């Protein structure tokens, strides 16, 4: 149709789509799904890091971790608001999450088991997220693009802090170094999976690329992450977590091994180490908080009607 | 008992009390991370905890200096056992539901903002400096926790009942904040900190106003728990809190983090 | 992966697995002390925990001997960090409600009584001796937990629903008890312990019988958690449990108690 | 009346009263109150010790503590059964406890704050209880007397174990010794209060003595406890917890200071360090367990009626 052609023209000319612009239903649905998932990930992502807040080893580390988790909740809020510009409410998105009908990033279905994991999450998980999000700064939907620009700044800060935290561990006592290695070994492949399946197996990719909802392919982004991370591992003096990692002079990139895609599919389907516990923690928070939300709403209404009566 | 305590010792006690209050309450608040009723509260609670931990760094840092044994704020936070903590018991009671957490926060914030207001004029410049920074944060915390107490107290029937329960449970922990012992007298005499008992009227007026708006009733019993700020008898809860808080420092002593 | 593990190492792994299972489950069960639904259950749960801790002393005591580094059962229990524990994940999941606790107990008891029955005939006399003592206790535990699962599964609508929830939650943790790795193969070859995978049929028959009586349905998913018995990836719960369990030994190292 | 005279004759001749014997209403009521309180004390007494089970420092200590708490629950069961011989059900007694209409021993309203408290509870609290209970072995009501005989055996064992535990601490590292001293200082006066107010202030005493529900007076028992405990404190090398303690050659007993009776009355009235938490822990256990009790009862009924149908 005419509308569709005009829409695609804008996209091809890198003109952002704004909330009031006409857009195809599928574009809208795809964006809601992607932004919703992203928002859910920020919210659920509080849990694995929150798991160590009460055990942070110094006041400084506790403060850094609190600030980080606070930022993540803030990102969640920001992304839900951006999704709301497409006509989907936060409550509805949360309901879909709790009913298991929307996902969050699978990485958060892995546990944080030692203190070095907190560094590793910042370094590897936020690092991988940033690779994704930097690309998404150029995404075609205006509010999403602007959210990404803002979020990326904070995420880079987190990634740097995470790297410093794991550096302390890697350069610390033998036991601390062992923790750092253990964290790297456990989180490496899950971080690799954050970029999604191979391009050849990625279902939504083609249309998303045409709409510039996606800007780079999964495999491109994964390679970029590997290339930037291997030198950091080497700097830390840690063993490489994958025996297949090797510099490929010809490609000008690192070669690396495939994560276990069966495990990836398992986790996606709900069968990950923490899926059940994560979702039930979120549902419990929501259910336990119902009286609070109801109470505050009732009070706001009383105040509003008192104000009307007084006028 | 009259003062057989040196000014140095009294100052150390005072600083530990300030720093342990913010440390333990900050820890409790941080337990909510990711589990609060609504995303905005996750953010607000993390922010409150963050402020409190930041204040802890300042108070315990100064306490370590005054003590003169070369201990850092971290040493004091992570390597003392329960009996050496000087926080009021109010800060260590478990979170309970969100209502109890916010009521505890409000009662603490009210006291905290009042005492910090006085401490800005402390004769000890280091104390005055910390208070100047902390009092801004405390004022903000008080505004928030007060609003929440009013909103939930004067909300639904259920939220009202829960807030009244919270107040009934926590009220006996209020009195300890206004206790005065030899260390306090010494601090008051030196113009470093106010006599806590002198803050009670202002507290009662402030809290009374907010709780009236919240349609809540202050329990009539005058009895008050004690034993936290002098370390004589903490609650059983503190020991459990410390097992978590101090785990890494205890299990891997002498490391840099 | 085939065995590149010595018999000594395999035996150590086997003993740690047995001892860590009883240690961690015993700890979990002991958390109920004074909080169970009825006084008889307080007694029964304390008794179960006591048996499990007693078995831990034997298994970890022998593990320390086999390891040959002069470590006592207490050293192994209180001075290893999470990654060195070899218990199956089932034993470390939180208690949840009483139904989940009893379902976890039943699933463990069923496996435990079966494997201990085989271990009585172990080629290693020390293992056989521990198993002989422990298997009597396990048989008694199984009878009790099985009865409770049936009673609550086939009780009221609510108790049935709660028990089905418990089974649904716990079932994915069952598979790990029957995993077989290099250490297990080595133990089986030496006649010291059975190949765990060979116990599954008996387990399924036993558990199936009881759960049928309990009017409960075994979930159809075949997926199973893993990572506990090889220490590769415990749950987040274990670390929290250890902060409590190991507190005193970590905070006051080298003391006699 | 004739009955009353015959009843008092039996008592005066040390013949035990048995459940089917006639007895004055007040005798029955007093016994139910006393045995009920005693049973509640055993049950609530699980909490302060249970507080350290998960933190016991060795497997051996953990096992000992578990066995002890198990015994206490057993005593509770046994005492409830004895009270039931007087026509009061356990459920009713528990209801009265939860409604705050029956008491338990105030000692359990004090917290256990360091590991030495666990030793001190066995040594001082069980020690004081035994002094009471040994006297009660001669109480006039048969089932109560027999319960006391049985319970005393186990309690003596606990007291010995407690003393050994605190001995380890008192003879251990400086920090362990400090814990032992701290425990003694905190628990001494509360243990003294276990014998109740001075004879001159004790309300129910006279009639109870005549009925041989009570066999020795509060002050007699307290003196006995002090006399047996002071040499133990000295053996442990701990400082005396009360500056007024002094051997009185003339009396052949130790003199000692009064506990703070205002605090005693406060704790009795519900204003002790742990009153609210203890009672709410017990109520929560009861409320959370309702579905369990209901479920098991429903199953038992199904089975019974299936059996009837099959006959």
PDB file of C-alpha atoms in Angstrom, chain B residues 1-7 9-10 180-190:
ATOM      1  CA  UNK B   1      25.392   5.769  86.128  1.00  0.00           C
ATOM      2  CA  UNK B   2      27.437   8.914  85.608  1.00  0.00           C
ATOM      3  CA  UNK B   3      30.203   9.383  83.157  1.00  0.00           C
ATOM      4  CA  UNK B   4      33.361   7.417  83.720  1.00  0.00           C
ATOM      5  CA  UNK B   5      34.047   7.650  80.044  1.00  0.00           C
ATOM      6  CA  UNK B   6      36.649   9.718  78.245  1.00  0.00           C
ATOM      7  CA  UNK B   7      35.651  12.141  75.556  1.00  0.00           C
ATOM      8  CA  UNK B   9      35.604   6.913  74.011  1.00  0.00           C
ATOM      9  CA  UNK B  10      32.340   8.766  74.004  1.00  0.00           C
ATOM     10  CA  UNK B 180      20.827   8.980  77.070  1.00  0.00           C
ATOM     11  CA  UNK B 181      23.855   7.433  78.745  1.00  0.00           C
ATOM     12  CA  UNK B 182      27.282   8.566  79.848  1.00  0.00           C
ATOM     13  CA  UNK B 183      28.584   8.764  76.308  1.00  0.00           C
ATOM     14  CA  UNK B 184      25.668  10.923  75.243  1.00  0.00           C
ATOM     15  CA  UNK B 185      26.108  13.261  78.184  1.00  0.00           C
ATOM     16  CA  UNK B 186      29.765  13.606  77.378  1.00  0.00           C
ATOM     17  CA  UNK B 187      28.958  14.410  73.742  1.00  0.00           C
ATOM     18  CA  UNK B 188      26.341  16.921  74.766  1.00  0.00           C
ATOM     19  CA  UNK B 189      28.712  18.581  77.226  1.00  0.00           C
ATOM     20  CA  UNK B 190      31.348  18.852  74.500  1.00  0.00           C
TER      21      UNK B 190
END
